[in-house]
Coordinates of C-alpha atoms in Angstrom, one line a residue:
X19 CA 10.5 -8.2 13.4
X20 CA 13.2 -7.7 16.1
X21 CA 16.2 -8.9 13.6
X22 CA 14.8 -6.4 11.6
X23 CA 15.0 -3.6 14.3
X24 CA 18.3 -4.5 15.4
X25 CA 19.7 -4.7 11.8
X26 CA 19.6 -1.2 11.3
X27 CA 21.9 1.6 13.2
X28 CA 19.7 3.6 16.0
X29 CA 20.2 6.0 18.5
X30 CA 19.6 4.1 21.4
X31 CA 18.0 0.6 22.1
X32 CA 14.4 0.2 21.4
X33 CA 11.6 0.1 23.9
X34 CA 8.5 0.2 22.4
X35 CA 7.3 -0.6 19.1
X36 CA 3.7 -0.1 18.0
X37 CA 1.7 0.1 14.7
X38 CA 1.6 2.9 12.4
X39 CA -0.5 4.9 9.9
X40 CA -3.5 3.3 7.6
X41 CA -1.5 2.1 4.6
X42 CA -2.9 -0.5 2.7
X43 CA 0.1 -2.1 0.9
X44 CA 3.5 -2.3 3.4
X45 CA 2.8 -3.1 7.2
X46 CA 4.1 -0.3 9.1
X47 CA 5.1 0.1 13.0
X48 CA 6.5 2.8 15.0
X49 CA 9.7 2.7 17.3
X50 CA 10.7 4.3 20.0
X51 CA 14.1 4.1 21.6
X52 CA 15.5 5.0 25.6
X53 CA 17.1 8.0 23.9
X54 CA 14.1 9.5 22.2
X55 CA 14.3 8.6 18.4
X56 CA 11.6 7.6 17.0
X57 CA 11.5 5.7 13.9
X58 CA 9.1 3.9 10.8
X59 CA 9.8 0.5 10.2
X60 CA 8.2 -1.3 6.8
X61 CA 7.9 -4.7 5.5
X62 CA 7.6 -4.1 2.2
X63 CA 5.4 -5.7 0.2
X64 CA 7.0 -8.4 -2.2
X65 CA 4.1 -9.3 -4.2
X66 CA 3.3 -5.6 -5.1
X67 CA 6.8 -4.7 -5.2
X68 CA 8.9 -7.2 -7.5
X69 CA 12.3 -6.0 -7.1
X70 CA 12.9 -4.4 -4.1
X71 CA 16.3 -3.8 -4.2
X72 CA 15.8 -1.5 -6.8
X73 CA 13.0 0.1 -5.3
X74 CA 15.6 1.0 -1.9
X75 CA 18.3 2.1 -4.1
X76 CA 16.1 4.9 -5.5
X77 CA 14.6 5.8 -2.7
X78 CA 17.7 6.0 -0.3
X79 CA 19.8 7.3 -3.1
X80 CA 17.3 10.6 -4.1
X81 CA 16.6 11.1 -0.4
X82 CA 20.3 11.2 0.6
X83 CA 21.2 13.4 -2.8
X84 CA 18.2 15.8 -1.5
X85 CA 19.4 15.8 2.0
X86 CA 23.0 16.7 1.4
X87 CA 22.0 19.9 -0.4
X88 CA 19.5 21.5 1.5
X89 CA 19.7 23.4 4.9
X90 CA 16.3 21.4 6.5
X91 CA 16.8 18.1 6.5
X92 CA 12.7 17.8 7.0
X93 CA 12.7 18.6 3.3
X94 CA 13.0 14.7 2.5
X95 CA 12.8 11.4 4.7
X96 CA 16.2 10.1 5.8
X97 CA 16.8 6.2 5.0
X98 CA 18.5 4.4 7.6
X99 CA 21.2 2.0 6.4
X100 CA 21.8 -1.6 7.9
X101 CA 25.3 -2.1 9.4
X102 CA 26.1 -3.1 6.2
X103 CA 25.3 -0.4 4.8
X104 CA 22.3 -1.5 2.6
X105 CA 19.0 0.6 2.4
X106 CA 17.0 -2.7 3.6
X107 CA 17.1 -5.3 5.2
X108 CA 16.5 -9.2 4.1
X109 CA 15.6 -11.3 6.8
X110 CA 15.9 -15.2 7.0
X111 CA 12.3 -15.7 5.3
X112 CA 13.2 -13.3 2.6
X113 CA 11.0 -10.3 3.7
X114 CA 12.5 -7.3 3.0
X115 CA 12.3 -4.2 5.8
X116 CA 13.3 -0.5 5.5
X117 CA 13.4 2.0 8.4
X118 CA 13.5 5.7 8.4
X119 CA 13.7 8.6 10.8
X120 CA 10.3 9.8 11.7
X121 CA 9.2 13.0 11.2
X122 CA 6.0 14.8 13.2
X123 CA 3.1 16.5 10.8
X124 CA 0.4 15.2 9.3
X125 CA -0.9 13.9 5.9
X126 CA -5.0 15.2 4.3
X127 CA -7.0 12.7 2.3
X128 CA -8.5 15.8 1.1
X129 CA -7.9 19.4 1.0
X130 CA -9.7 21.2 3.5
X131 CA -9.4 24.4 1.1
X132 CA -7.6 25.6 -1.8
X133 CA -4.4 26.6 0.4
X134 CA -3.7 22.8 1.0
X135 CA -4.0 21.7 -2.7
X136 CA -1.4 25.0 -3.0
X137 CA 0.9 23.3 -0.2
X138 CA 0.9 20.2 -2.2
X139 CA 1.3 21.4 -5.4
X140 CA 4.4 23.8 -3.7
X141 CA 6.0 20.0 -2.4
X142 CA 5.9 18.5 -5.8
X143 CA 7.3 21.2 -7.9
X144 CA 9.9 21.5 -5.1
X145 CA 10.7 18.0 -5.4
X146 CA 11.2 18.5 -9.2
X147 CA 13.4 21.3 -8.5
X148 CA 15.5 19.5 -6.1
X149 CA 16.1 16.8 -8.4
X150 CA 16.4 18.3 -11.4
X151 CA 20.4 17.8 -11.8
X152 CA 19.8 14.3 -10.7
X153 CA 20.8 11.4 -13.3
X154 CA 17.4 9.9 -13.8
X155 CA 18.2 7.3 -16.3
X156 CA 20.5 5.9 -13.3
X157 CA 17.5 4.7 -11.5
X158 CA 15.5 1.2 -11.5
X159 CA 12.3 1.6 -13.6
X160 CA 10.4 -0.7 -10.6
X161 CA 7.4 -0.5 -12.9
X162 CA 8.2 -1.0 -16.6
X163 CA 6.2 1.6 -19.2
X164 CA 4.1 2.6 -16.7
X165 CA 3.4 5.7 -18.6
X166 CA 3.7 4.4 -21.9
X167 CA 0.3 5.6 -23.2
X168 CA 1.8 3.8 -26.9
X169 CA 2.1 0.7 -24.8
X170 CA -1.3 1.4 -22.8
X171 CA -3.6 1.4 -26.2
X172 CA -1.6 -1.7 -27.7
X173 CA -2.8 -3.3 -24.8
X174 CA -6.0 -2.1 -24.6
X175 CA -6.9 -3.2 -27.9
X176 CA -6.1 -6.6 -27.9
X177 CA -8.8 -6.5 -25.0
X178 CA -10.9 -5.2 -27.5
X179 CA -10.3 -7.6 -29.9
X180 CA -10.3 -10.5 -27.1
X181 CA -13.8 -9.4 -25.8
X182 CA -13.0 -12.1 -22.8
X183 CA -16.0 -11.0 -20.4
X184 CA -18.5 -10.6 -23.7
X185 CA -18.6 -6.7 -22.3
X186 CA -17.7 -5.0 -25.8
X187 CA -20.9 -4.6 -27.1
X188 CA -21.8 -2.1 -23.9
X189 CA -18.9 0.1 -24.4
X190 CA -19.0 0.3 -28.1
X191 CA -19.3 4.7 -27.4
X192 CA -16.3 4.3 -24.7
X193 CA -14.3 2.6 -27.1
X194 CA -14.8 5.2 -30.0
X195 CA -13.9 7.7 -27.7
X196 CA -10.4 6.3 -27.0
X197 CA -9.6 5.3 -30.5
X198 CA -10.8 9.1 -31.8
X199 CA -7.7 10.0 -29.2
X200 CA -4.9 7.3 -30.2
X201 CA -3.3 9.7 -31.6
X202 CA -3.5 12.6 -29.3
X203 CA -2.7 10.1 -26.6
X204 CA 0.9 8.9 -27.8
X205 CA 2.4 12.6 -28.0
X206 CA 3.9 12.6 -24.6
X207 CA 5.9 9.2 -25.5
X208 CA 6.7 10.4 -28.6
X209 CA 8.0 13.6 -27.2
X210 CA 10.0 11.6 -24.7
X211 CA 11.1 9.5 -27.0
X212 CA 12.5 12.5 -29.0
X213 CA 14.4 14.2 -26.4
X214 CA 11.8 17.4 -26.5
X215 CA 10.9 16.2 -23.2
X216 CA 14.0 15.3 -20.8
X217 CA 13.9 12.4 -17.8
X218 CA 13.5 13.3 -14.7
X219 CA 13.1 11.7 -11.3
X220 CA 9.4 11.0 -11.0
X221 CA 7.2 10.1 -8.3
X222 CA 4.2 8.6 -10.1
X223 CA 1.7 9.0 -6.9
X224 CA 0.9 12.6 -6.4
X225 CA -1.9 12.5 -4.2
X226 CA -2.5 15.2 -1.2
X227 CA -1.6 12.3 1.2
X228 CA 1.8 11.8 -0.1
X229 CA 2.7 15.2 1.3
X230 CA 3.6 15.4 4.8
X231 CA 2.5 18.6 6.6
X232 CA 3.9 20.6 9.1
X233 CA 1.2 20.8 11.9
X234 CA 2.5 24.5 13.2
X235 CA 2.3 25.6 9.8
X236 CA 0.4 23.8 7.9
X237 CA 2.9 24.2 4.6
X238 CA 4.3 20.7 2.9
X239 CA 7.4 19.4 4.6
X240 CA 8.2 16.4 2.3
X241 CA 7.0 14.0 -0.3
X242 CA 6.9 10.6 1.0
X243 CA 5.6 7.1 -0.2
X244 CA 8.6 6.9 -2.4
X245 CA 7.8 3.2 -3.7
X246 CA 6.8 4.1 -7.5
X247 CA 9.7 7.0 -7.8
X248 CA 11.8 5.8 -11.3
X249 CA 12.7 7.7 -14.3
X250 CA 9.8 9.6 -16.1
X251 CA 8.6 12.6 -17.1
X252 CA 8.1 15.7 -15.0
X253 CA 4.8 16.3 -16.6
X254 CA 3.6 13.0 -15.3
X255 CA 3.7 13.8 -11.4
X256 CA 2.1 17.3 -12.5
X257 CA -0.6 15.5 -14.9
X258 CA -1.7 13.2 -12.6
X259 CA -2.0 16.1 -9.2
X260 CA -5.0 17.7 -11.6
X261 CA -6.7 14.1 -12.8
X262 CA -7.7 13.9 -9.4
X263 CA -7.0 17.8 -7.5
X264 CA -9.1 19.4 -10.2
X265 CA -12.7 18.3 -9.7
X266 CA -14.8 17.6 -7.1
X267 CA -17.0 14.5 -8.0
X268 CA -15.8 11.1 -6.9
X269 CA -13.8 8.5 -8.9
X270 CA -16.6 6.2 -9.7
X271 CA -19.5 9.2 -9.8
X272 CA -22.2 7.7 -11.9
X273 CA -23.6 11.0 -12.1
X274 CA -21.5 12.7 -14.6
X275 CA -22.9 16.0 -14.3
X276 CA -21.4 16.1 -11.3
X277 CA -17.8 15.4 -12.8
X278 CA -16.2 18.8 -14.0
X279 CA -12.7 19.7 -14.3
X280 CA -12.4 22.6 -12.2
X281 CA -10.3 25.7 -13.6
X282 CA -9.6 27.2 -10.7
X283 CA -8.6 24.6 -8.8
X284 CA -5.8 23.5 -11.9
X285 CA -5.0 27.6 -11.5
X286 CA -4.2 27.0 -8.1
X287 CA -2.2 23.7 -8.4
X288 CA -0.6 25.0 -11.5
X289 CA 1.1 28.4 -9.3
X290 CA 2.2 26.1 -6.8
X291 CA 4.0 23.9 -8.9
X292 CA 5.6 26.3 -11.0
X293 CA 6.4 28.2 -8.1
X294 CA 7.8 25.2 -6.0
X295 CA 9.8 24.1 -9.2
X296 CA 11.4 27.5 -10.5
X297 CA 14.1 27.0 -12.5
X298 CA 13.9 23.3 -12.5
X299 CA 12.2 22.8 -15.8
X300 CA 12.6 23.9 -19.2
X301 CA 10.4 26.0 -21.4
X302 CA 9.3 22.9 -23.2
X303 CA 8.3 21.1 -19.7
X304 CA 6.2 24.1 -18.7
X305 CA 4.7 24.5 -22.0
X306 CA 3.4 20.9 -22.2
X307 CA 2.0 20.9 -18.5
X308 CA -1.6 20.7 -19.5
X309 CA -0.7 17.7 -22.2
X310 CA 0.3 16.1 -19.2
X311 CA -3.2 17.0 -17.2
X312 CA -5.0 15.6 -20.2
X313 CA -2.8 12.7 -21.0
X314 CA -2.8 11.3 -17.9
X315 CA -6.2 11.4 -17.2
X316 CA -7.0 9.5 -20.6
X317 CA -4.3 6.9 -19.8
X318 CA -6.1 6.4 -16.6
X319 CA -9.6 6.0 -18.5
X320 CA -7.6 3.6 -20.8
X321 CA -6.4 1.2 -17.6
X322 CA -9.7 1.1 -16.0
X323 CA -11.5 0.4 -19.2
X324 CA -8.9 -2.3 -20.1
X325 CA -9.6 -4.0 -16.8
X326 CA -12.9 -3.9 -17.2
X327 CA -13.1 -5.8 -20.3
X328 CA -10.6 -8.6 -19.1
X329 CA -12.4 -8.8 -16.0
X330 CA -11.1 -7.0 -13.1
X331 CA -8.2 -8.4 -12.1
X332 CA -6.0 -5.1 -11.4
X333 CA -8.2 -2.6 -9.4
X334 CA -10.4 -3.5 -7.0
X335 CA -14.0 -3.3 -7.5
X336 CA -16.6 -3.4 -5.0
X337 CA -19.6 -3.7 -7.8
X338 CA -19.7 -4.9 -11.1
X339 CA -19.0 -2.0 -13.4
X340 CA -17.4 0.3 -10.9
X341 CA -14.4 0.4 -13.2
X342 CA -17.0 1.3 -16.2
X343 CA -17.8 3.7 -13.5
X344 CA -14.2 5.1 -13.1
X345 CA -13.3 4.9 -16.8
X346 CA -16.4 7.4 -17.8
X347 CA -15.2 9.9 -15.2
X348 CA -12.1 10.2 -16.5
X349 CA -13.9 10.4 -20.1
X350 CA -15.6 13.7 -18.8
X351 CA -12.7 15.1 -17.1
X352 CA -10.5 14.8 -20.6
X353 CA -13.6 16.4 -22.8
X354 CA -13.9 19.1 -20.0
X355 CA -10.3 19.8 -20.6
X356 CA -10.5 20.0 -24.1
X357 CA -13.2 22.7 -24.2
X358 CA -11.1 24.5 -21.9
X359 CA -8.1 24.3 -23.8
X360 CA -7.3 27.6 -24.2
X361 CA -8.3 28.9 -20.6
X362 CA -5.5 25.7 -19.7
X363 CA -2.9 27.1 -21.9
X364 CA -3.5 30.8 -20.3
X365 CA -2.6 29.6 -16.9
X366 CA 0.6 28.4 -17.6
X367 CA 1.7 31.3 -20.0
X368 CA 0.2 33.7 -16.8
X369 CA 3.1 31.7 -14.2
X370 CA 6.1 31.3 -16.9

């Protein structure tokens, strides 16, 4: 990795480089120069990452547009460029490295209380509203459709139809479930589609450990893990917080009397986000936030039920229907939501 190092322009010459954080995807060290930076250098990783080019450009370009506008430059990590100027660096076996300035807090699997799933919620909707004049549609879509819920059912019945693992006839209640929602689940492409809904920046992987904490005080500093940021939908990010912030039972609970989309929790995320976002979305943004709770959490039923009929070749499984498991979850989660429609709807009129 020392080309790599020395590739990129630091304060000072390095003297100690160690590795850094849990990640599972990019390797990740820590440097540590004789003038006291301190630094994160990535390999990314090319198989998970096709084009990673693209995937710098957005990063470094959103971060730098952040940057030059706000008065704490904490508020979003700070790409170094190569002496070349690039965002990354290609070495001479074609790996591709990245390095950024290194900034002390912390990061929560899970919230500890309701004031950190607030903190997160207060980073994302910030994020939205720091981006909000930013032109989307000039960024690389490093996953195509991703949120294509049209796309996602296509797909999902031609698994259907295929029936490759001879696991059809033990869903048949599953697959009713989906195809009573087709429908339903194709109105925030359509509304996309339609210009009701406008492109924004999007970071597509809103968990609580994608927000780095301050450890003084413990508010949200930054978003980081900026690999699956591309042009979207606002309502995605939001969606996809409460598929996962809202309940309490685990992805692949078998027990789903223990799954239950939690109100107060969305109440919480909910004032955060619009709070964090103010005057960064339209009416017609906030007015669709709990399509986007809903929506996403079917689409994500809809993916691990399509993997589990082809056999599960995209998420890892460590038993045989634990993405059966995962799909059902989210199956509860989306009914729960739609008997509390109206107590969902509430909330947002409340924070508008």
């Amino acid at each position: 990795m020392e080309p790599a190092v020395y590739a990129f322009c630091l304060r000072g010459e390095p003297v100690r480089c160690v590795p850094f954080g849990h990640g599972h995807i990019n390797s990740t060290f820590k440097i540590e120069t004789d003038q006291g930076a301190e630094y994160v250098l990535q390999r990314i990783n090319t198989y998970v990452f096709r084009d990673p080019v693209g995937l710098m450009n957005n990063a470094g370009t959103i971060t730098d547009y952040i940057r030059s506008r706000v008065d704490d430059p904490r508020l979003a990590l700070h790409f170094l460029t190569t002496k070349d100027g690039k965002f990354y660096y290609k070495d001479e076996k074609g790996e591709f490295w990245r390095m950024y300035d290194f900034v002390g807090g912390f990061c929560l699997d899970t919230p500890a209380c309701e004031g950190d799933f607030y903190q997160s919620a207060l980073a994302f909707g910030r994020f939205q509203q720091m981006l909000s004049e930013f032109p989307a549609e000039t960024l690389t879509e490093t996953i195509p459709e991703f949120h294509n819920t049209i796309d996602r059912y296509r797909q999902f019945k031609e698994s259907v139809a295929a029936d490759r693992m001879g696991r059809l006839a033990g869903v048949r209640d599953d697959v009713e479930f989906l195809m009573a929602r087709e429908e339903m689940g194709s109105r925030l492409q359509r509304q996309r589609v339609a210009g009701t809904l406008p492109l924004r920046v999007t970071h597509n992987d809103t968990k609580l450990n994608n927000i780095l904490i301050d450890r003084a005080t413990g508010e949200g500093i930054c978003v980081i893990d900026l690999d699956t940021t591309m042009p979207g939908l606002s309502i995605y990010d939001f969606g996809d917080s409460i598929r996962f912030g809202a309940n309490h039972s685990a992805e692949d609970e078998k027990d789903l009397s223990k799954v239950n989309f939690d109100i107060d929790l969305y109440e919480c995320y909910t004032r955060g986000f619009i709070e964090g976002a103010a005057g960064g979305l339209t009416d017609a943004e906030l007015e669709y936030l709990p399509w986007g709770a809903r929506l996403m959490t079917l689409e994500c039923g809809i993916r691990f039920l399509t993997d589990y009929l082809d056999g599960d070749h995209y998420f890892r499984i460590h038993y045989p229907e634990q993405n059966l498991d995962r799909c059902r979850t989210q199956f509860k989660l989306v009914k729960d939501m739609e008997e509390q429609w109206d107590a969902m709807a509430a909330v947002i009129e409340k924070y508008m």
